[in-house]
Coordinates of C-alpha atoms (C1' of nucleotides) in Angstrom, one line a residue:
Chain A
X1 CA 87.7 -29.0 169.2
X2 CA 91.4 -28.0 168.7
X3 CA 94.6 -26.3 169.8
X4 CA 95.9 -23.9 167.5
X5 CA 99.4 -22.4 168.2
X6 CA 101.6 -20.3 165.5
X7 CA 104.9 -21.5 164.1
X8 CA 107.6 -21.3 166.7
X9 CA 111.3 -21.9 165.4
X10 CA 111.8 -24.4 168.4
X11 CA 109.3 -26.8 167.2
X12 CA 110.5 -25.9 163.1
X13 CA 109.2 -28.2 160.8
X14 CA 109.4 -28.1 157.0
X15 CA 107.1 -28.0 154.1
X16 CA 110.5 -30.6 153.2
X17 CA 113.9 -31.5 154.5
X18 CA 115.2 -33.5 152.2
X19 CA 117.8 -33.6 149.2
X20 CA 116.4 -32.8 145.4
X21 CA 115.5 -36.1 144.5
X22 CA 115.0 -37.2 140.7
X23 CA 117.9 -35.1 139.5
X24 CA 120.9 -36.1 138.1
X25 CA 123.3 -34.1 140.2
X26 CA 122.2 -33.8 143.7
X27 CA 121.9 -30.4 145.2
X28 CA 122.7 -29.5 148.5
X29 CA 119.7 -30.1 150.9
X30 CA 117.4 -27.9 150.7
X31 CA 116.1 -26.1 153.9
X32 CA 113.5 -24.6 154.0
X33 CA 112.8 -22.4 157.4
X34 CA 111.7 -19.8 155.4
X35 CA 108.2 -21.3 154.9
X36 CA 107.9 -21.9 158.0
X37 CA 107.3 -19.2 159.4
X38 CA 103.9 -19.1 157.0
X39 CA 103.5 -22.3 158.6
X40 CA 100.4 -23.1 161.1
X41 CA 100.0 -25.8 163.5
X42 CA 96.9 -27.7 164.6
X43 CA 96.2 -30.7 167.1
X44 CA 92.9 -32.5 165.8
X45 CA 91.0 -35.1 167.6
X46 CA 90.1 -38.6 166.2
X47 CA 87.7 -38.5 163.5
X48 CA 87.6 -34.7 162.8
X49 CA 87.4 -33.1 159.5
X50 CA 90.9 -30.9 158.8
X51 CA 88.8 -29.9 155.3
X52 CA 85.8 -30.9 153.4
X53 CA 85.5 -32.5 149.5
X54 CA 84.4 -29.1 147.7
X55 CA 85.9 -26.6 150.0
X56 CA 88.1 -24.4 148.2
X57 CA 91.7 -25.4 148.7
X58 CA 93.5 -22.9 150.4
X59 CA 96.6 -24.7 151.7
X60 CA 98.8 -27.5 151.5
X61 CA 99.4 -29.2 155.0
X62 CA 101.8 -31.4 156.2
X63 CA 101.3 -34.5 158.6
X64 CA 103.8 -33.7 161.9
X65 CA 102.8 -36.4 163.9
X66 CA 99.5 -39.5 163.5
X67 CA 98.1 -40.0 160.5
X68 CA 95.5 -38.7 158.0
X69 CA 93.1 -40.4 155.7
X70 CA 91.7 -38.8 152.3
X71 CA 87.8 -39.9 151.7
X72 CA 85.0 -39.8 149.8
X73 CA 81.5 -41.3 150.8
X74 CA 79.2 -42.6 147.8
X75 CA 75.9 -42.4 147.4
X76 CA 75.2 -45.7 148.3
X77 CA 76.8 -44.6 151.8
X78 CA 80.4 -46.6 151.3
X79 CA 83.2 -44.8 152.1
X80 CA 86.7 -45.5 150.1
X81 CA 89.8 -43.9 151.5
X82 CA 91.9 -42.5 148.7
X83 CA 95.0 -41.9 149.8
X84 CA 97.1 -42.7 153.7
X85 CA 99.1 -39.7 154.8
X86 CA 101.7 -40.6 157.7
X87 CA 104.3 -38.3 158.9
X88 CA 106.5 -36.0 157.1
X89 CA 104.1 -36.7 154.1
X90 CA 102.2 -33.8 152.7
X91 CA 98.3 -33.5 151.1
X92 CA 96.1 -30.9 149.8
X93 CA 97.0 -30.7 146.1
X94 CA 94.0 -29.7 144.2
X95 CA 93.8 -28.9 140.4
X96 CA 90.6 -27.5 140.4
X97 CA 90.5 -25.0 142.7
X98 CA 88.6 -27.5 145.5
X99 CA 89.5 -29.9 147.1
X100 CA 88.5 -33.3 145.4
X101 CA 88.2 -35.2 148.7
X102 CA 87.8 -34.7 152.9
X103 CA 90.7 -35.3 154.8
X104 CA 90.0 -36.3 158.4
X105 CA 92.4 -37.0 161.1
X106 CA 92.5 -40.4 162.0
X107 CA 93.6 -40.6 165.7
X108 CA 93.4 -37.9 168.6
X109 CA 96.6 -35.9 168.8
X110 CA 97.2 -35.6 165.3
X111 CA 99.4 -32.3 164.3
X112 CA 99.1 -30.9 160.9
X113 CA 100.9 -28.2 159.4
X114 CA 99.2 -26.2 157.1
X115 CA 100.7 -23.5 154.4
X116 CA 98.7 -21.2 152.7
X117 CA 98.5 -21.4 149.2
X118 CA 98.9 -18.8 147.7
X119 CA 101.7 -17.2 149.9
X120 CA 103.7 -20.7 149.3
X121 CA 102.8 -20.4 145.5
X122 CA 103.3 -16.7 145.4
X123 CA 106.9 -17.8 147.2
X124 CA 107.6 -19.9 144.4
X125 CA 107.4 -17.7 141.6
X126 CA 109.9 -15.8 143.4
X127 CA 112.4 -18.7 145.0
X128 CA 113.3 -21.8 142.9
X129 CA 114.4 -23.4 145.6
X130 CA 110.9 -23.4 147.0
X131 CA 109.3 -24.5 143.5
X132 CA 112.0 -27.3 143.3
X133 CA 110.7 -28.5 146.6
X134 CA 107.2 -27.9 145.8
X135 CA 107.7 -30.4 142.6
X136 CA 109.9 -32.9 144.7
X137 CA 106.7 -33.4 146.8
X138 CA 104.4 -33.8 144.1
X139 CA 106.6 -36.2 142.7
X140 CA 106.3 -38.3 146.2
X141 CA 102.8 -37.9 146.0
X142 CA 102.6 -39.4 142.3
X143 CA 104.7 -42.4 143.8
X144 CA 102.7 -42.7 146.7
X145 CA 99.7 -42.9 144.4
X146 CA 101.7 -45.5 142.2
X147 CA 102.2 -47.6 144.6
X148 CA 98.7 -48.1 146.0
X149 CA 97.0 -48.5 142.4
X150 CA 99.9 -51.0 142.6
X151 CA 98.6 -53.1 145.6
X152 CA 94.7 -52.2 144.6
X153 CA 95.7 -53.9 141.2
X154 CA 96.7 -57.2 143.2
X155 CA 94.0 -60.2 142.7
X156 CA 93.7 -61.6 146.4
X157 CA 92.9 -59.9 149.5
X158 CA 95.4 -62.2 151.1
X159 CA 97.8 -60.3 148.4
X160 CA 96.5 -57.3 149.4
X161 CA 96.7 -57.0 153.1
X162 CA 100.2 -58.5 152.2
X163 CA 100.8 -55.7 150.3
X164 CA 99.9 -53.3 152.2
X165 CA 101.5 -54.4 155.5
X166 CA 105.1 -53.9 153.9
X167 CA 104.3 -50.8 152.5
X168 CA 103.0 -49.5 155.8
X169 CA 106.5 -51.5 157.3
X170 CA 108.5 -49.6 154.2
X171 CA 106.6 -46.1 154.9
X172 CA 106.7 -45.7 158.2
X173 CA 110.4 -46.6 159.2
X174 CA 113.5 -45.8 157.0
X175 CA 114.9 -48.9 157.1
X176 CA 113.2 -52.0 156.0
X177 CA 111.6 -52.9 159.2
X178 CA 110.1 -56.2 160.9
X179 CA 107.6 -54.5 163.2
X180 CA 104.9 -52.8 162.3
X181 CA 102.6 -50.7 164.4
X182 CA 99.6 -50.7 161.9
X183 CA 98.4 -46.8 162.3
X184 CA 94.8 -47.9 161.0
X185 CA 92.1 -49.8 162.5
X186 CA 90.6 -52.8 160.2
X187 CA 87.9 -50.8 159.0
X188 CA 90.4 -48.0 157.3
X189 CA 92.3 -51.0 156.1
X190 CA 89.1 -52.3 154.4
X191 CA 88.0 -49.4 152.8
X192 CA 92.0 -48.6 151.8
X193 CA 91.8 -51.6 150.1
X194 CA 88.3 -51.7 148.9
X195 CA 87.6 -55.3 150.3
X196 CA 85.2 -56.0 153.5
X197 CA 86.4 -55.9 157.2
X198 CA 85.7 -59.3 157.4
X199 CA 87.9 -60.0 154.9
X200 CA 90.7 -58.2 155.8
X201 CA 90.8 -60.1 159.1
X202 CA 90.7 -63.5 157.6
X203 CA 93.2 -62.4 155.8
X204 CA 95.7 -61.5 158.6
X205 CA 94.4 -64.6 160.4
X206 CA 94.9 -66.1 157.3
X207 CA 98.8 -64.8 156.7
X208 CA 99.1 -65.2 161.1
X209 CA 98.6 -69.3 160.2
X210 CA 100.9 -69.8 157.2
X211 CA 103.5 -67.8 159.6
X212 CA 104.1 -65.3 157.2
X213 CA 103.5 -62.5 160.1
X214 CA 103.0 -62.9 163.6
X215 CA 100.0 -60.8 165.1
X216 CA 101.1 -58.9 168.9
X217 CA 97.2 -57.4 170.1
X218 CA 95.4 -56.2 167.0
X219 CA 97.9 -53.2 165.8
X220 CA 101.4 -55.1 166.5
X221 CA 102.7 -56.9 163.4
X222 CA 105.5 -58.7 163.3
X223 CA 107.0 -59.6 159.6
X224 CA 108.4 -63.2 159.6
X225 CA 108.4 -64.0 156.0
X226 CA 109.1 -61.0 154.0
X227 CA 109.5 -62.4 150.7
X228 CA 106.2 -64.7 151.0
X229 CA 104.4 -60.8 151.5
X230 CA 106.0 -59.3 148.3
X231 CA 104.5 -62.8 146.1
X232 CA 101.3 -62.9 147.7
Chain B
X1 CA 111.4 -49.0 114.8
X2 CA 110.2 -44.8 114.9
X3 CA 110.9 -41.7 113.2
X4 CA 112.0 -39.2 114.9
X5 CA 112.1 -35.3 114.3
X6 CA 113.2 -32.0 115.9
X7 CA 110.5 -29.6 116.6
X8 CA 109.7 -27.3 114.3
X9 CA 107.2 -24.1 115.0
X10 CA 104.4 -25.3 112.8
X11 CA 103.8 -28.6 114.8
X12 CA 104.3 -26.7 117.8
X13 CA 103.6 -28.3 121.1
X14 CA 103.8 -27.1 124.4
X15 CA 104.2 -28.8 127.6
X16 CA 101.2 -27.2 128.9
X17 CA 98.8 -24.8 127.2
X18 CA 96.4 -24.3 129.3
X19 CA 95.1 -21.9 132.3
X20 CA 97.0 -21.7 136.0
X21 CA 94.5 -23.5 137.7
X22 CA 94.2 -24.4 141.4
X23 CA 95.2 -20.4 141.9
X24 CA 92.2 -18.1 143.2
X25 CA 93.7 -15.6 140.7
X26 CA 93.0 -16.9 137.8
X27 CA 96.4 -15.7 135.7
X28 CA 97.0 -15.2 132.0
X29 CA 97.4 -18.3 129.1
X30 CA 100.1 -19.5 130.1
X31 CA 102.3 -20.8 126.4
X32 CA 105.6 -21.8 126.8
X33 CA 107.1 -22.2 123.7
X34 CA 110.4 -21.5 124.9
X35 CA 109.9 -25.0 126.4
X36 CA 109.0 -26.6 122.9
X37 CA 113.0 -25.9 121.1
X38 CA 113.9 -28.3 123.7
X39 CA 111.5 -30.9 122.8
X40 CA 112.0 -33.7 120.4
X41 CA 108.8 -35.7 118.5
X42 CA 109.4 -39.5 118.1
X43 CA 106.5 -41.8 116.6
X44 CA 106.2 -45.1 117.6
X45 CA 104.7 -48.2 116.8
X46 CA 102.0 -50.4 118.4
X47 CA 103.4 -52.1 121.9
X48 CA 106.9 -50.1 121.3
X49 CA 108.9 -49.4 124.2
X50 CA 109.4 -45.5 125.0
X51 CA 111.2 -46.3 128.2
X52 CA 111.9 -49.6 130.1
X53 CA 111.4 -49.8 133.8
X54 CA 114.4 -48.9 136.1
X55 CA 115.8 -46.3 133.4
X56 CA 117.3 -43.2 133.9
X57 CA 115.0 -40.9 134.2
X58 CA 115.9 -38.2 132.0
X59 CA 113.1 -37.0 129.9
X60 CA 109.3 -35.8 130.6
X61 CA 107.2 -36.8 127.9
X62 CA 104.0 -35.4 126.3
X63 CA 101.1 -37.6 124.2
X64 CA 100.6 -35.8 121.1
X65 CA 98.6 -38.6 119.5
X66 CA 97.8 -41.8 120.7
X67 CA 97.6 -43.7 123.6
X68 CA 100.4 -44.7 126.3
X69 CA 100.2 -47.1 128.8
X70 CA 102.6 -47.3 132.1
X71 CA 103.2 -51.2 132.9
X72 CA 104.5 -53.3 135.1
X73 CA 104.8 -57.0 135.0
X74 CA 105.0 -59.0 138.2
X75 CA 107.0 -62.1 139.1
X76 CA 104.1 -64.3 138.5
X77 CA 103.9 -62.8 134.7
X78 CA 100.6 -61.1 135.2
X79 CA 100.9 -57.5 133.7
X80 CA 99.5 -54.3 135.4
X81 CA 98.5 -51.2 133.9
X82 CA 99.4 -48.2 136.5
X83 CA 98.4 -45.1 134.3
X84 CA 96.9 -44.9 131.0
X85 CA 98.2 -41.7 129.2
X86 CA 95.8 -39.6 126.4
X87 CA 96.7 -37.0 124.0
X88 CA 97.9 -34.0 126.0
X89 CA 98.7 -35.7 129.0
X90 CA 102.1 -35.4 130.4
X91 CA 104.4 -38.4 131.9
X92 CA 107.5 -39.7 132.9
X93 CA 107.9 -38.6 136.4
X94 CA 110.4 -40.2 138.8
X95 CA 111.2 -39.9 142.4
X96 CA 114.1 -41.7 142.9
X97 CA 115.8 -40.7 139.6
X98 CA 114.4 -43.8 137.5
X99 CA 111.9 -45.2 136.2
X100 CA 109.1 -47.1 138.7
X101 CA 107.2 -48.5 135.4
X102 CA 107.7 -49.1 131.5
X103 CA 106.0 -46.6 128.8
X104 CA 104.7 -48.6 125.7
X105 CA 102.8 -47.1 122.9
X106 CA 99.4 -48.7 122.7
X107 CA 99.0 -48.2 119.2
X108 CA 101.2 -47.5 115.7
X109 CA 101.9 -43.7 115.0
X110 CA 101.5 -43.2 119.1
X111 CA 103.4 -39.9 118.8
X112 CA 105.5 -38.5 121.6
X113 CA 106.8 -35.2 122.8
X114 CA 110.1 -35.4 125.0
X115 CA 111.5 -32.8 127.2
X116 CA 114.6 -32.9 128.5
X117 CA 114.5 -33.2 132.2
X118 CA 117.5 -31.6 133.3
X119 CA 116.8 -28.4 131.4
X120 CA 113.2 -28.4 131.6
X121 CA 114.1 -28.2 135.8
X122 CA 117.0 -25.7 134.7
X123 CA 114.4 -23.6 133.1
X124 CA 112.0 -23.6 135.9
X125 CA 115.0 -22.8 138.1
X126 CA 115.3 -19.4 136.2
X127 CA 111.0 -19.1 135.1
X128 CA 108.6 -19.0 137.4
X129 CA 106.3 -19.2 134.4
X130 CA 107.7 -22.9 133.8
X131 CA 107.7 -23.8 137.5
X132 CA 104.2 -22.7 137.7
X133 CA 102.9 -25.1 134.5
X134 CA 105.4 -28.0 136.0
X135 CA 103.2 -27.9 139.3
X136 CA 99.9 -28.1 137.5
X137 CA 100.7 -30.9 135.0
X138 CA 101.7 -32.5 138.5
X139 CA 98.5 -31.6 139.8
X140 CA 96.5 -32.6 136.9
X141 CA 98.7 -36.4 137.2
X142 CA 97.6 -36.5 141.0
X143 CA 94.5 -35.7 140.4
X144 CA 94.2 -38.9 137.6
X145 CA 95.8 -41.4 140.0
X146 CA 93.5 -40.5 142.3
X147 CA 90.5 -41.1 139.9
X148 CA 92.1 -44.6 138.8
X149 CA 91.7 -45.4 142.5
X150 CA 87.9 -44.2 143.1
X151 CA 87.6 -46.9 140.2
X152 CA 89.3 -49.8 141.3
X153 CA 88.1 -49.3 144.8
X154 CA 84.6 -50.0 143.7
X155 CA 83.4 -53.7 144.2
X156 CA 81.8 -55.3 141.1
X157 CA 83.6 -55.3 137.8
X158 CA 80.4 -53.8 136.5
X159 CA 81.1 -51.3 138.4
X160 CA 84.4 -50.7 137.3
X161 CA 83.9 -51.2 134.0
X162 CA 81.2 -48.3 134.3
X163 CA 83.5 -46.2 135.9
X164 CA 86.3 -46.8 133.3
X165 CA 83.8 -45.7 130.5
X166 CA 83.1 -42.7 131.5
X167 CA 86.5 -42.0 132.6
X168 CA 87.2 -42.3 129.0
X169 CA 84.6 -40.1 128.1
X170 CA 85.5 -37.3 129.9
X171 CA 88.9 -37.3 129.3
X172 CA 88.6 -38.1 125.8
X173 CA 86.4 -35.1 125.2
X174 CA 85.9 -31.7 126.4
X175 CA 82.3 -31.7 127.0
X176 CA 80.5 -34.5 128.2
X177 CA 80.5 -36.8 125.6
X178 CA 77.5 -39.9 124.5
X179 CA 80.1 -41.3 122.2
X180 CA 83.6 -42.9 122.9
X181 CA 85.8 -44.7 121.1
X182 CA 87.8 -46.9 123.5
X183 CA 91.5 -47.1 122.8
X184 CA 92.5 -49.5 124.4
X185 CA 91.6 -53.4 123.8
X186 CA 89.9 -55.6 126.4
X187 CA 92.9 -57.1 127.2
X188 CA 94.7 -53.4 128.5
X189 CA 91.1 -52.7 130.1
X190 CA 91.4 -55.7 132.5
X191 CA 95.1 -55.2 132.7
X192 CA 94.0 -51.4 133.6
X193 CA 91.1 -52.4 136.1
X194 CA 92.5 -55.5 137.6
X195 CA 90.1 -57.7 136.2
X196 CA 90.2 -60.8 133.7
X197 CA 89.3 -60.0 130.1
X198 CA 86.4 -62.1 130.4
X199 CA 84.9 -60.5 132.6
X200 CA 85.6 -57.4 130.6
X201 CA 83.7 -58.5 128.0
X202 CA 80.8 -60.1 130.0
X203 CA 80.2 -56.7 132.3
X204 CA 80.1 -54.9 128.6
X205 CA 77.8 -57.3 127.7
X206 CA 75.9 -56.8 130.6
X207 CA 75.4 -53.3 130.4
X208 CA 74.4 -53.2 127.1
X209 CA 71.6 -55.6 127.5
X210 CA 70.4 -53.3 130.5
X211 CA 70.0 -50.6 127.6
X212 CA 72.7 -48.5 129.7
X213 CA 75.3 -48.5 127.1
X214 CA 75.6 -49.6 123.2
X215 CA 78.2 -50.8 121.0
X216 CA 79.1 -50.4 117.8
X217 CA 81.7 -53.2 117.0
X218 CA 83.9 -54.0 119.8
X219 CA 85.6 -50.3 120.1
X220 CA 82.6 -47.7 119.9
X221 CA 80.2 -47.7 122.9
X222 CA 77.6 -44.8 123.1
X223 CA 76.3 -44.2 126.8
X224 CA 72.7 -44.2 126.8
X225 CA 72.3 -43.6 130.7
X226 CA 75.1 -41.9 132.1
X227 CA 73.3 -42.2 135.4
X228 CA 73.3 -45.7 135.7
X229 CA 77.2 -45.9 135.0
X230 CA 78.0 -43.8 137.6
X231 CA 75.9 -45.6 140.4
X232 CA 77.3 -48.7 139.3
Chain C
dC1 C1' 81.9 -52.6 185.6
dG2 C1' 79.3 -51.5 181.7
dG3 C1' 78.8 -49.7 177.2
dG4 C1' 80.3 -49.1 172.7
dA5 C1' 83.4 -49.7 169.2
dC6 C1' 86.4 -52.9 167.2
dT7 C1' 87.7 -57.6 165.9
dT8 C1' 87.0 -62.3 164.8
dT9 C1' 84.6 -66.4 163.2
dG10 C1' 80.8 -69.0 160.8
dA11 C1' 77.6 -70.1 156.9
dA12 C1' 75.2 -69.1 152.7
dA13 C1' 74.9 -66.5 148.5
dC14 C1' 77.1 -64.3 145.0
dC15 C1' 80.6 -62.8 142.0
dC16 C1' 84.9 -63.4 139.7
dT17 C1' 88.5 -66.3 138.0
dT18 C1' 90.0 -70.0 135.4
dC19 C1' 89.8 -73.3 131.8
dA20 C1' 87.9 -74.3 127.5
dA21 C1' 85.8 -73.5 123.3
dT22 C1' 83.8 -70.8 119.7
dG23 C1' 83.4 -66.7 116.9
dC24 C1' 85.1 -62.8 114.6
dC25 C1' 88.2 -60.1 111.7
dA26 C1' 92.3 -58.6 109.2
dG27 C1' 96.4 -59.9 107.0
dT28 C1' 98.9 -63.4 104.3
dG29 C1' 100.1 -66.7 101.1
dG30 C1' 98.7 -70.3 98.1
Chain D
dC1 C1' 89.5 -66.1 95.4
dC2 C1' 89.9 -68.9 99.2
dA3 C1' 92.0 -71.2 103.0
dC4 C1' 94.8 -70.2 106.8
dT5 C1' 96.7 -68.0 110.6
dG6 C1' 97.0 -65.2 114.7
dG7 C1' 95.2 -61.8 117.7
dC8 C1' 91.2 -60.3 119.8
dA9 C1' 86.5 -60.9 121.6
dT10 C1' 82.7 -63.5 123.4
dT11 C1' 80.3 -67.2 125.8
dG12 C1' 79.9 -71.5 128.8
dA13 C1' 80.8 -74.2 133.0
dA14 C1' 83.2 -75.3 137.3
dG15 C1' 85.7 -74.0 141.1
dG16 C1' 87.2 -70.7 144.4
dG17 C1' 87.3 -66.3 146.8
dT18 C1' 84.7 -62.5 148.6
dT19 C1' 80.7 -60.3 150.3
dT20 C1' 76.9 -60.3 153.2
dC21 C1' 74.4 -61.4 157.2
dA22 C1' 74.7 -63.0 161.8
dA23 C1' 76.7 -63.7 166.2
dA24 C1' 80.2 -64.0 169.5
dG25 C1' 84.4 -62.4 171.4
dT26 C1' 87.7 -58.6 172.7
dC27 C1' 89.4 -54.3 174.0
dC28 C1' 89.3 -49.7 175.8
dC29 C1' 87.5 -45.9 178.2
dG30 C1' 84.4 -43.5 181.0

DNA sequence: CGGGACTTTGAAACCCTTCAATGCCAGTGG
DNA sequence: CCACTGGCATTGAAGGGTTTCAAAGTCCCG
């Protein structure tokens, strides 16, 4: 079903590598190798389950390469994807113990990190720099959650697939990019932006005519008019 | 425009008062009233700014009373609502050092809690303690956005509505509650669920003339079958 | 090369938005 | 005391966008 391999410090990746954001003085950047080696990797296939909604939520994990979606399935059998985890970001916060949603891999090959909980918490109480990364993280998460009630609040699905292209362009490149390799087929799209899969592909049809994006196959997008996307 | 007062012990409020949760070893009451000599109580009046989009960041802030919503305004003029904040609920996170929304005060004598962001993170620096509350006042935030989305990914705005209700209930009460008091007009409700006020006020209608809900002038609704919200 | 999953397109029904008007209520001033 | 005003809430009707159902087209992988 999967590989599983312990941390090596050839292959070191971070809970986070970056500089204390939010502050008013920056700090000096904050490396973390020493949770690494707490750190364990896994390769999961397309479609499979990394945890369940309800398990008890024993780590934190961290996307290393692919991307992650963060479900729930209603009664009435639709599925909504909460949240879109691409690399570097990191998912399993839980404030009740259990997780509150599944988090399944979304294409084969994907390589998650996962800490254990309460060794990273229990590392906290000990090391501020680790709980001053911890809260940097939550803080992406917050914004990261910000910013798709932002595009879910939008009126059109023409605004929304608009949306949500530049913030996939904005996500998953540092710079503000013209290409974009969507890491989602149309049916995560739909259900990321709670509007049908027909819908989201008369809408790229739709944005493909006005030539506010030109379409490359079904996963290539190519961002012609960047300021039409922003306005809807 | 507010009054404004330095804490004193009798009013004392703390940043977080409650259990370490999301730990399997559930850990003594956590008060941190070392945090509350920092914090400063301001009361302000109905649609009153607490901070303006784009500001420095440099406070947390804590509802004492009242209601808080987080807004932004798009180019077009139409107003979103990102996060809707209740009494004990804790705001005025940033990753990027300002500001991503505005704070207003929903009603007069909204009153407000602030904390000092540089030496609320100082403290944590030194106390694990106040670390360890930071990251679950984080957690509880997450784990809000994240409801806000289960709502506004649903499809009808009965539905939503539904949802939105007994959202309110729950967090507006400790037990599960038959009886809210909505505070928030129609207008911040659609603003909130992305939805015109009339349609507000028709999907209220609606479900009170399926017998699933009842109101008592325009701000009290009494759920009658909780079941029937939930499914939509 | 075939099967299956994914994508696109069409048409009808439905829901929501928009525009418009009315109703309601509290606060204010005559 | 009453009329008036402004903000909020409700209701109606028309138009437009989205969902749903249906079908065809495309791509990828075994």
């Amino acid at each position: 079903m999967y590989t599983q391999s312990t941390h090596t410090p050839s292959t070191a990746t971070r809970l986070q590598d970056r500089n204390w954001q939010g502050s008013a003085r920056p700090p000096p950047e904050v490396r973390l190798r020493s949770l690494d080696s707490f750190s364990t990797t896994k390769t999961y296939c397309r479609n499979q389950e990394i945890y369940g909604q309800e398990q008890p939520a024993e780590a934190f994990y961290k996307v290393l390469s692919g991307t992650v979606r963060l479900c729930i399935t209603r009664v009435d059998g639709r599925r909504q994807i909460i949240d879109l985890l691409l690399p570097d970001d990191v998912f399993g916060f839980a404030s009740r113990g259990e997780y509150d949603y599944s988090a399944e891999a979304v294409e084969t090959n994907t390589r998650i990190a996962a800490y254990p909980r309460r060794r990273i918490e229990a590392l906290a109480e000990g090391d501020p720099q680790v709980a001053r990364v911890l809260h940097e993280i939550m803080c992406r998460c917050v914004s990261r959650l910000q910013s798709q009630l932002r595009i879910l609040g939008r009126i059109t699905a023409r605004e929304k697939v608009g949306s949500f292209l530049l913030e996939m362009a904005d996500r998953l490149s540092d710079k503000p990019a013209r290409k974009v390799i969507l890491p989602i087929s149309r049916y995560d799209i739909a259900d990321y932006l709670a509007i049908s899969v027909e819908t989201v592909s008369r809408s790229l049809t739709d944005l493909k005519q006005r030539g506010v994006i030109a379409l490359v196959g079904t996963r290539r997008v190519k961002i012609i008019d960047r300021h039409a996307l922003e306005d809807g």
